[in-house]
Coordinates of C-alpha atoms in Angstrom, one line a residue:
Chain L
M454 CA 86.1 -19.5 202.0
E455 CA 89.1 -19.2 204.3
A456 CA 90.6 -15.7 204.5
V457 CA 94.2 -15.7 203.3
N458 CA 96.7 -13.3 204.7
P459 CA 98.1 -11.1 201.9
L460 CA 101.9 -11.5 201.3
I461 CA 102.4 -7.8 201.3
L462 CA 100.0 -5.5 203.2
I463 CA 100.6 -1.8 203.1
D464 CA 98.4 0.1 205.5
E465 CA 98.0 3.9 204.9
I466 CA 101.7 4.8 204.7
E467 CA 103.0 8.3 204.0
F468 CA 106.5 9.5 203.4
S469 CA 108.1 12.8 202.6
Y470 CA 111.6 13.7 201.8
P471 CA 113.7 16.0 204.0
N472 CA 113.0 18.9 201.7
N473 CA 109.3 18.4 202.6
T474 CA 108.2 17.1 199.2
F475 CA 105.5 14.4 199.6
A476 CA 106.6 11.3 197.9
L477 CA 103.9 8.9 199.2
R478 CA 100.5 9.9 200.4
N479 CA 98.1 7.6 202.0
I480 CA 99.1 4.4 200.2
S481 CA 97.3 1.2 201.0
L482 CA 97.9 -2.0 199.0
K483 CA 97.5 -5.7 199.2
V484 CA 99.6 -8.2 197.2
N485 CA 98.9 -11.9 197.3
K486 CA 101.4 -14.7 196.9
G487 CA 102.1 -15.5 193.3
E488 CA 101.0 -12.2 191.8
L489 CA 102.7 -10.4 188.9
I490 CA 102.2 -6.7 189.2
S491 CA 103.4 -3.7 187.3
I492 CA 103.6 -0.2 188.9
M493 CA 103.3 2.6 186.4
G494 CA 103.1 6.4 186.4
Q495 CA 105.0 9.5 185.4
N496 CA 108.5 10.3 186.7
G497 CA 108.3 11.5 190.3
A498 CA 105.0 9.8 190.9
G499 CA 106.5 7.9 193.9
K500 CA 107.0 4.5 192.3
T501 CA 110.6 3.9 193.3
T502 CA 110.0 5.4 196.7
L503 CA 107.2 2.9 197.2
I504 CA 109.3 -0.2 196.3
R505 CA 112.1 1.1 198.6
T506 CA 109.7 0.9 201.5
L507 CA 109.3 -2.8 201.0
N508 CA 112.7 -3.8 202.2
G509 CA 113.2 -1.1 204.7
L510 CA 115.5 1.2 202.7
I511 CA 112.9 3.9 203.3
R512 CA 110.8 3.9 206.5
P513 CA 107.4 5.5 206.1
S514 CA 106.6 8.3 208.5
T515 CA 103.1 7.1 209.3
G516 CA 101.3 3.8 208.6
S517 CA 102.7 0.2 208.6
I518 CA 103.9 -2.4 206.2
Y519 CA 103.3 -6.1 206.9
I520 CA 105.2 -8.8 205.0
K521 CA 104.0 -12.4 205.5
G522 CA 101.8 -11.0 208.2
E523 CA 104.6 -9.5 210.2
K524 CA 105.2 -5.8 210.7
I525 CA 108.5 -4.8 209.2
D526 CA 109.2 -1.7 211.3
S527 CA 111.8 -3.3 213.6
K528 CA 113.4 -5.5 211.0
S529 CA 116.8 -4.5 209.4
V530 CA 117.3 -4.2 205.7
A531 CA 119.7 -7.2 205.8
E532 CA 116.9 -9.3 207.4
L533 CA 114.2 -8.1 205.0
S534 CA 116.4 -8.6 201.9
K535 CA 116.2 -12.4 202.5
I536 CA 112.5 -12.2 201.7
V537 CA 112.4 -9.1 199.4
G538 CA 115.0 -8.7 196.7
I539 CA 115.1 -5.4 194.8
I540 CA 116.9 -5.2 191.5
F541 CA 117.7 -1.6 190.8
Q542 CA 117.8 0.2 187.6
N543 CA 121.5 0.6 187.2
P544 CA 123.4 -2.7 187.4
M545 CA 126.7 -0.8 187.6
H546 CA 125.7 0.4 191.1
Q547 CA 126.3 -3.0 192.6
L548 CA 129.1 -4.7 190.6
F549 CA 132.5 -4.5 192.3
S550 CA 134.1 -8.0 192.3
N551 CA 137.0 -9.3 190.2
T552 CA 134.9 -12.1 188.7
I553 CA 131.3 -12.8 188.1
E554 CA 131.5 -15.9 190.3
E555 CA 132.7 -13.7 193.2
E556 CA 129.9 -11.2 192.5
L557 CA 127.4 -14.0 193.0
K558 CA 129.2 -15.3 196.1
F559 CA 128.9 -11.9 197.7
S560 CA 125.2 -12.0 197.3
M561 CA 124.9 -15.3 199.1
K562 CA 127.3 -14.4 201.9
N563 CA 124.8 -14.0 204.7
L564 CA 122.4 -16.7 203.8
D565 CA 124.0 -19.4 206.0
L566 CA 124.8 -21.7 203.1
S567 CA 127.7 -24.2 203.0
K568 CA 130.5 -23.8 200.5
E569 CA 129.2 -26.7 198.4
E570 CA 125.7 -25.3 198.4
I571 CA 127.0 -21.9 197.3
K572 CA 129.0 -23.5 194.5
Q573 CA 126.1 -25.5 193.3
K574 CA 123.8 -22.5 193.3
I575 CA 126.3 -20.5 191.3
D576 CA 126.5 -23.3 188.7
V577 CA 122.7 -23.4 188.4
I578 CA 122.3 -19.6 188.2
L579 CA 125.2 -19.1 185.7
N580 CA 123.6 -21.8 183.5
K581 CA 120.2 -20.3 183.8
F582 CA 121.3 -16.9 182.8
N583 CA 123.7 -18.1 180.1
L584 CA 126.6 -16.5 181.9
E585 CA 128.6 -19.7 182.3
K586 CA 131.3 -18.6 179.7
Y587 CA 132.0 -15.4 181.6
R588 CA 132.4 -17.1 185.0
D589 CA 136.0 -15.9 185.6
R590 CA 135.7 -12.6 183.7
S591 CA 135.4 -9.2 185.2
P592 CA 131.9 -7.9 185.5
F593 CA 133.0 -4.6 184.2
N594 CA 133.7 -6.1 180.7
L595 CA 130.1 -7.2 180.3
S596 CA 127.8 -5.4 177.9
G597 CA 124.9 -3.4 179.3
G598 CA 122.4 -6.2 178.8
E599 CA 124.6 -8.8 180.3
A600 CA 125.4 -6.6 183.3
K601 CA 121.7 -6.3 183.9
K602 CA 121.4 -10.0 183.7
L603 CA 124.1 -10.4 186.3
A604 CA 122.4 -7.9 188.5
I605 CA 119.2 -9.9 188.3
A606 CA 121.1 -13.2 188.8
S607 CA 122.7 -11.8 191.9
I608 CA 119.3 -11.2 193.5
I609 CA 117.6 -14.4 192.1
C610 CA 120.4 -16.5 193.6
R611 CA 119.3 -15.3 197.0
D612 CA 116.0 -17.0 196.4
P613 CA 113.7 -14.2 197.8
E614 CA 110.0 -14.8 197.9
I615 CA 109.2 -11.3 196.6
I616 CA 111.2 -10.1 193.6
I617 CA 111.0 -6.4 192.8
F618 CA 112.4 -4.9 189.6
D619 CA 113.0 -1.2 188.9
E620 CA 112.8 -0.6 185.1
P621 CA 113.8 -4.1 184.1
T622 CA 113.2 -3.6 180.3
L623 CA 115.1 -0.3 180.1
G624 CA 117.9 -0.4 177.6
Q625 CA 117.3 -4.1 176.8
D626 CA 117.1 -5.5 173.3
A627 CA 114.2 -7.6 172.1
K628 CA 116.0 -10.9 172.8
E629 CA 116.9 -9.8 176.3
I630 CA 113.3 -8.7 177.0
D631 CA 112.2 -12.2 175.8
F632 CA 114.6 -13.8 178.2
F633 CA 113.4 -11.6 181.0
L634 CA 109.8 -12.5 180.3
E635 CA 110.6 -16.2 180.4
L636 CA 112.4 -15.6 183.6
I637 CA 109.5 -13.9 185.4
H638 CA 107.1 -16.6 184.2
N639 CA 109.5 -19.2 185.6
E640 CA 109.7 -17.5 188.9
I641 CA 105.9 -17.1 189.1
E642 CA 105.5 -20.8 188.5
K643 CA 107.8 -21.4 191.4
G644 CA 105.4 -19.5 193.6
K645 CA 107.4 -16.2 193.7
T646 CA 105.7 -12.8 193.7
I647 CA 106.9 -10.2 191.3
V648 CA 106.4 -6.5 191.4
M649 CA 108.0 -4.3 188.7
V650 CA 108.2 -0.6 188.2
T651 CA 108.3 0.2 184.5
H652 CA 107.5 2.8 181.8
N653 CA 107.0 0.1 179.2
I654 CA 103.3 0.2 178.4
E655 CA 103.3 -2.4 175.7
F656 CA 105.2 -4.9 177.8
T657 CA 102.9 -4.4 180.7
F658 CA 99.7 -4.6 178.6
E659 CA 100.8 -7.8 176.9
N660 CA 102.3 -9.7 179.9
I661 CA 101.3 -8.3 183.3
P662 CA 97.9 -9.2 184.7
R663 CA 97.6 -6.5 187.4
I664 CA 98.6 -2.9 187.3
I665 CA 98.9 -0.1 189.9
L666 CA 98.9 3.4 188.5
M667 CA 100.4 6.2 190.5
A668 CA 100.3 10.0 190.3
N669 CA 101.6 12.6 192.7
G670 CA 102.5 10.0 195.4
K671 CA 99.0 8.4 195.4
I672 CA 97.6 5.2 193.9
I673 CA 95.0 6.3 191.4
A674 CA 94.1 2.9 190.0
D675 CA 94.7 -0.7 190.9
G676 CA 93.2 -3.5 188.9
P677 CA 93.4 -5.8 185.9
T678 CA 95.7 -4.4 183.2
E679 CA 93.3 -4.6 180.4
K680 CA 90.7 -2.6 182.4
V681 CA 93.1 0.1 183.7
L682 CA 95.2 0.7 180.6
T683 CA 92.2 0.9 178.4
N684 CA 90.6 3.6 180.5
E685 CA 91.4 6.8 178.7
F686 CA 90.8 9.0 181.7
L687 CA 93.2 7.1 184.0
V688 CA 95.8 6.7 181.3
K689 CA 95.8 10.5 180.7
K690 CA 95.9 11.3 184.4
S691 CA 99.1 9.3 184.9
S692 CA 100.7 10.8 181.8
L693 CA 100.7 7.5 179.9
I694 CA 99.3 6.7 176.4
L695 CA 96.9 4.0 175.4
P696 CA 98.5 0.7 174.4
Q697 CA 99.0 0.4 170.6
I698 CA 96.4 -2.4 170.3
Q699 CA 93.8 -0.1 171.9
Q700 CA 94.7 2.7 169.6
F701 CA 94.5 0.3 166.7
K702 CA 91.0 -0.8 167.9
Q703 CA 89.8 2.8 168.0
G704 CA 91.1 3.3 164.5
L705 CA 89.3 0.2 163.2
K706 CA 86.1 1.4 165.0
E707 CA 86.3 4.7 163.1
I708 CA 86.3 2.9 159.8
G709 CA 83.4 0.8 160.9
I710 CA 85.1 -2.5 162.0
K711 CA 84.0 -3.3 165.5
V712 CA 86.5 -5.3 167.5
P713 CA 85.1 -7.4 170.4
N714 CA 85.9 -5.9 173.8
E715 CA 87.8 -9.0 175.0
I716 CA 90.6 -8.7 172.4
F717 CA 93.6 -7.2 174.1
K718 CA 96.6 -9.3 172.9
L719 CA 98.4 -9.0 169.6
N720 CA 97.8 -12.7 168.8
D721 CA 94.1 -12.4 169.4
M722 CA 93.9 -9.3 167.2
I723 CA 95.7 -11.1 164.4
M724 CA 93.3 -14.0 164.7
F725 CA 90.3 -11.7 164.7
L726 CA 91.5 -9.8 161.6
N727 CA 92.3 -13.0 159.8
N728 CA 88.7 -14.3 160.4
Y729 CA 87.2 -11.0 159.6
L730 CA 89.0 -10.7 156.3
K731 CA 88.2 -14.3 155.4
I732 CA 84.5 -13.7 156.0
K733 CA 84.6 -10.4 154.2
L734 CA 86.5 -11.9 151.1
S735 CA 84.2 -14.9 150.9
K736 CA 81.1 -12.6 150.9
E737 CA 82.6 -10.7 148.0
Chain I
M1152 CA 123.6 5.2 206.9
S1153 CA 122.8 8.2 205.0
L1154 CA 124.9 10.8 203.3
E1155 CA 122.7 13.6 204.4
F1156 CA 125.7 15.5 205.9
L1157 CA 126.9 16.3 202.4
N1158 CA 123.9 18.6 202.2
A1159 CA 125.7 20.9 204.5
F1160 CA 128.1 21.6 201.5
K1161 CA 125.5 21.9 198.8
F1162 CA 124.5 25.3 197.4
L1163 CA 121.2 26.4 198.8
R1164 CA 119.4 29.2 196.9
K1165 CA 118.2 31.8 199.4
D1166 CA 117.9 35.6 199.4
T1167 CA 120.1 36.9 202.2
I1168 CA 122.8 39.4 202.5
I1169 CA 125.4 36.6 202.6
H1170 CA 124.0 34.9 199.5
R1171 CA 124.1 38.2 197.6
L1172 CA 127.8 38.8 198.4
D1173 CA 130.3 38.4 195.6
P1174 CA 131.7 34.9 195.6
R1175 CA 135.2 36.3 195.9
V1176 CA 134.3 37.8 199.3
K1177 CA 133.1 34.5 200.4
L1178 CA 136.3 32.8 199.2
I1179 CA 138.3 35.4 201.2
F1180 CA 136.0 34.7 204.2
A1181 CA 136.8 31.0 204.1
I1182 CA 140.5 31.5 203.6
V1183 CA 140.7 34.2 206.4
Y1184 CA 138.9 31.9 208.8
T1185 CA 141.1 29.0 208.0
I1186 CA 144.2 31.1 208.6
N1187 CA 142.7 32.4 211.8
A1188 CA 142.0 28.9 213.0
L1189 CA 145.5 27.7 212.2
M1190 CA 147.2 30.6 214.0
F1191 CA 146.2 29.6 217.5
T1192 CA 146.4 26.5 219.5
E1193 CA 144.9 28.0 222.7
M1194 CA 141.3 27.3 223.5
I1195 CA 140.1 30.8 224.3
P1196 CA 141.1 32.7 221.1
L1197 CA 139.9 29.8 219.0
F1198 CA 136.5 29.9 220.8
L1199 CA 136.3 33.6 220.2
I1200 CA 137.0 33.1 216.5
F1201 CA 134.3 30.4 216.5
L1202 CA 131.8 32.8 218.1
S1203 CA 132.6 35.4 215.5
L1204 CA 131.3 33.0 212.9
I1205 CA 127.8 33.0 214.3
P1206 CA 126.7 36.4 212.9
F1207 CA 127.6 35.2 209.4
I1208 CA 125.5 32.0 210.0
L1209 CA 122.6 34.0 211.3
L1210 CA 122.7 36.5 208.5
G1211 CA 122.8 33.7 205.9
K1212 CA 119.9 31.9 207.6
L1213 CA 122.0 28.7 207.6
V1214 CA 121.6 27.5 211.2
K1215 CA 120.0 24.2 210.3
Q1216 CA 122.5 23.2 207.7
W1217 CA 125.4 24.4 209.9
I1218 CA 124.3 22.3 212.9
K1219 CA 124.1 19.3 210.5
S1220 CA 127.6 19.8 209.3
I1221 CA 129.0 20.0 212.8
R1222 CA 126.9 17.1 214.0
S1223 CA 128.3 14.9 211.2
L1224 CA 131.7 15.4 212.7
A1225 CA 130.8 14.0 216.1
F1226 CA 132.6 10.8 215.4
L1227 CA 135.8 12.6 214.5
F1228 CA 135.5 14.8 217.7
I1229 CA 135.3 11.7 219.9
F1230 CA 138.3 10.2 218.1
I1231 CA 140.3 13.4 218.6
I1232 CA 139.4 13.6 222.3
V1233 CA 140.3 10.0 223.0
I1234 CA 143.6 10.0 221.1
N1235 CA 144.8 13.3 222.4
T1236 CA 143.9 12.7 226.0
L1237 CA 145.5 9.3 225.9
F1238 CA 148.8 10.3 224.2
I1239 CA 149.5 13.8 225.2
T1240 CA 150.4 13.9 228.8
N1241 CA 150.5 17.7 229.2
N1242 CA 147.0 19.2 229.0
G1243 CA 145.9 16.7 226.4
F1244 CA 142.2 17.3 227.0
S1245 CA 142.4 21.0 226.6
F1246 CA 144.5 20.6 223.5
S1247 CA 141.9 18.2 222.0
I1248 CA 139.1 20.7 222.8
A1249 CA 141.1 23.4 221.1
M1250 CA 141.6 21.1 218.0
I1251 CA 137.9 20.4 217.9
I1252 CA 137.1 24.1 217.9
R1253 CA 139.8 24.6 215.2
I1254 CA 138.2 21.9 212.9
S1255 CA 134.8 23.3 213.6
I1256 CA 135.9 26.8 212.5
M1257 CA 137.3 25.5 209.2
I1258 CA 134.4 23.2 208.5
S1259 CA 131.9 26.0 209.3
A1260 CA 133.7 28.5 207.1
F1261 CA 133.8 26.2 204.1
S1262 CA 130.3 25.0 204.8
I1263 CA 129.1 28.7 204.7
F1264 CA 131.1 29.1 201.5
F1265 CA 129.6 26.1 199.7
L1266 CA 126.1 26.7 201.0
T1267 CA 126.0 30.3 199.7
V1268 CA 128.1 30.2 196.5
D1269 CA 126.3 29.2 193.3
P1270 CA 128.7 26.9 191.3
N1271 CA 128.2 29.0 188.2
D1272 CA 129.2 32.2 190.0
L1273 CA 132.3 30.4 191.3
A1274 CA 133.6 29.8 187.8
L1275 CA 133.0 33.5 187.0
S1276 CA 134.9 34.7 190.1
L1277 CA 137.8 32.4 189.3
I1278 CA 138.0 33.7 185.8
S1279 CA 138.0 37.3 187.1
M1280 CA 141.1 36.2 189.1
K1281 CA 142.7 35.4 185.8
I1282 CA 142.5 31.6 186.2
P1283 CA 142.2 29.9 182.7
Y1284 CA 138.6 29.1 181.8
E1285 CA 139.3 25.3 181.5
F1286 CA 140.4 25.1 185.1
A1287 CA 137.7 27.4 186.4
F1288 CA 135.1 25.4 184.6
S1289 CA 136.3 22.1 185.9
F1290 CA 136.5 23.4 189.4
S1291 CA 132.9 24.6 189.3
L1292 CA 131.9 21.4 187.6
A1293 CA 133.4 19.4 190.4
F1294 CA 131.2 21.4 192.8
R1295 CA 128.1 20.8 190.7
F1296 CA 128.7 17.1 190.9
V1297 CA 128.9 16.8 194.7
P1298 CA 125.2 16.3 195.2
T1299 CA 125.0 14.0 192.2
I1300 CA 127.7 11.8 193.6
A1301 CA 126.1 11.8 197.0
N1302 CA 122.9 10.7 195.4
E1303 CA 124.7 8.0 193.5
A1304 CA 126.5 6.8 196.6
Q1305 CA 123.1 6.5 198.3
N1306 CA 121.8 4.4 195.3
I1307 CA 124.8 2.2 195.6
I1308 CA 124.3 1.7 199.3
D1309 CA 120.7 0.8 198.6
S1310 CA 121.5 -1.7 195.9
Q1311 CA 124.1 -3.4 197.9
Q1312 CA 121.8 -3.5 201.0
S1313 CA 119.1 -5.1 198.8
R1314 CA 121.3 -8.1 198.4
G1315 CA 122.1 -8.6 202.0
Y1316 CA 125.1 -6.3 202.4
E1317 CA 125.4 -5.2 206.0
M1318 CA 126.7 -1.7 206.8
Q1319 CA 127.9 -2.1 210.3
K1320 CA 130.4 -4.8 210.9
K1321 CA 132.7 -5.4 213.8
G1322 CA 136.4 -4.8 213.7
I1323 CA 138.5 -2.3 211.9
I1324 CA 139.7 -4.7 209.1
N1325 CA 136.1 -5.8 208.5
Q1326 CA 135.0 -2.3 208.2
I1327 CA 137.7 -1.4 205.7
K1328 CA 136.9 -4.5 203.7
N1329 CA 133.2 -3.5 203.9
L1330 CA 133.9 -0.3 202.0
F1331 CA 134.9 -2.1 198.8
P1332 CA 131.3 -2.9 197.7
L1333 CA 130.5 0.8 198.0
L1334 CA 133.7 2.4 196.7
V1335 CA 134.4 0.3 193.6
P1336 CA 131.0 1.0 192.0
L1337 CA 131.2 4.7 193.0
I1338 CA 134.7 5.2 191.5
I1339 CA 133.8 3.3 188.4
S1340 CA 130.6 5.1 187.7
S1341 CA 132.3 8.5 188.5
I1342 CA 135.0 7.8 186.0
K1343 CA 132.4 6.8 183.4
R1344 CA 130.4 9.9 184.1
A1345 CA 133.6 12.0 183.7
F1346 CA 134.1 10.5 180.2
N1347 CA 130.5 11.1 179.3
V1348 CA 130.6 14.7 180.5
A1349 CA 133.8 15.3 178.5
E1350 CA 132.2 13.9 175.4
A1351 CA 129.1 16.0 175.9
L1352 CA 131.2 19.1 176.3
E1353 CA 133.3 18.5 173.3
S1354 CA 130.2 17.8 171.2
R1355 CA 129.0 21.2 172.2
A1356 CA 132.3 22.8 171.0
F1357 CA 133.9 23.3 174.4
G1358 CA 137.2 25.2 174.0
S1359 CA 136.8 26.0 170.4
K1360 CA 137.5 29.7 171.0
K1361 CA 140.1 31.2 173.3
E1362 CA 138.0 34.3 174.2
R1363 CA 134.7 33.7 175.9
T1364 CA 131.8 35.9 176.6
F1365 CA 129.5 35.4 179.6
Y1366 CA 125.8 35.6 180.0
F1367 CA 126.1 36.9 183.6
S1368 CA 128.7 39.1 185.1
I1369 CA 129.7 39.7 188.7
H1370 CA 130.6 43.1 190.3
Y1371 CA 132.1 44.1 193.5
T1372 CA 129.6 46.3 195.3
K1373 CA 129.9 48.5 198.3
T1374 CA 128.7 45.8 200.7
D1375 CA 131.3 43.5 199.2
W1376 CA 134.0 46.0 200.0
I1377 CA 132.7 46.5 203.5
F1378 CA 132.8 42.8 204.2
T1379 CA 136.3 42.5 202.6
F1380 CA 137.6 45.3 204.9
I1381 CA 136.0 43.7 208.0
L1382 CA 137.6 40.3 207.1
C1383 CA 141.0 41.9 206.5
F1384 CA 140.8 43.8 209.7
I1385 CA 140.0 40.6 211.6
L1386 CA 142.9 38.8 210.0
L1387 CA 145.5 41.6 210.5
G1388 CA 144.3 42.1 214.1
L1389 CA 144.7 38.4 214.9
I1390 CA 148.1 38.2 213.2
F1391 CA 149.2 41.2 215.3
I1392 CA 148.0 39.5 218.5
R1393 CA 149.6 36.2 217.6
F1394 CA 153.0 37.6 217.0
Q1395 CA 153.0 40.3 219.7
I1396 CA 152.7 37.7 222.5
I1397 CA 152.9 40.5 225.0
I1398 CA 149.6 42.0 223.7
M1399 CA 148.0 38.6 224.0
P1400 CA 146.2 38.8 227.3
E1401 CA 147.1 36.2 229.9
W1402 CA 143.6 34.8 230.0
F1403 CA 143.9 34.0 226.3
K1404 CA 146.3 31.2 227.3
W1405 CA 144.0 29.7 230.0
S1406 CA 143.4 26.0 229.7
L1407 CA 141.5 23.3 231.5
P1408 CA 143.6 21.6 234.2
L1409 CA 143.3 18.3 232.3

């Protein structure tokens, strides 16, 4: 088999803040094209610091980062932001224009696009995010959820290959989370790579195939979500709790109902219980 | 760009004689040094005043932060030298050096003040000067929010950079235009925070009673009095020298031939 270069390769990086607190210790990581990854861990574990190193906002003190096989040390943030788009937690930190259209225009400023191309892209993006009706409105009148949508739109319109979210589901209602889920699946289908930092255990367990657990600036686990998040030791070490399905499974086990190991999703669980009850009732 | 220089004005908890002083002494200190700096336009006296700050910095173990605060002004210093040397024909260079020392004195004095005064003590000392609690409290609150706002500014810079915003641009107009993406979010989120803080305070019954009691109290100790006397002595001495020009030695007025 031909060896494929990983899209992101982090090679033993370390970083400490000026007050000498270690934020990242000896981090090595490989991310391939098209992956969907969640980074979890307690507050202060170094998750946000780690994602900030990916577009050069933070430069590690030792070690190197390669994106698409190239070392990023000498590249500017502006250059890197064409490949890596980070959507930060607070959308209010980036909105400043008079209208939503201008806000999106600002994002596409240094992409060498013609006026028509920019206009076309804005049309597509506004449509995709259901923000068409707000086009000429001030971004400061948007609700929290819509502002977040706009912040996401202002990165997606730049078409970066790697999209990084910091707490995307925070403060979002169920409908907005569904929209977000659809969006990330769409982007993955287009061949994008998505990394997100989140505290939302259920969301990750249901939807994200790979997880990275961090604690005290180190990566303590990296693997398939259903393996990592069902490991009680790891979950405890990173100050998380087991996903509800897993807790439910344990509860069922205690009353003598054994759920097969491969059931992780809510739908599978419903199917299993359905069958189980049918069999049980027919026996009686 | 980083806003690290703001750290030179952020309270730093340490256990030194300067930190233990009453905040009122440190306020007098900052004011005395500002007056001292404004009294003279000659290089030599300003330089001597500047030197007299060094013992305070050493006593407070603040050398690192102090160097940072001075370094952050490098751009302003170059600007002063260039403008003064170009536009003042008579001794422009010497004058600009004097002005740089003057600014350094004021910045250092206030940097020492902010680095060593706990914002909570500041409110107490203002109240002891009979300033109404509401004002004293908002003043100390403003202090407390300096690092928070610096942090927020850094976050704003990071989010704008993540969507291709470039910090350095050529041309003054471009640079001014370039500030909007940073200033607008900063101002808006600061105003929002102010409203939130006000609501949080009111929901905890802020201002429900006229008379307040305090958990901590501050006292003027012997050391505080000694420092106050030294500061008053320096101030009076310098005022005397300033107005009795005859006493001011000739070498005080020396300047570079530029």
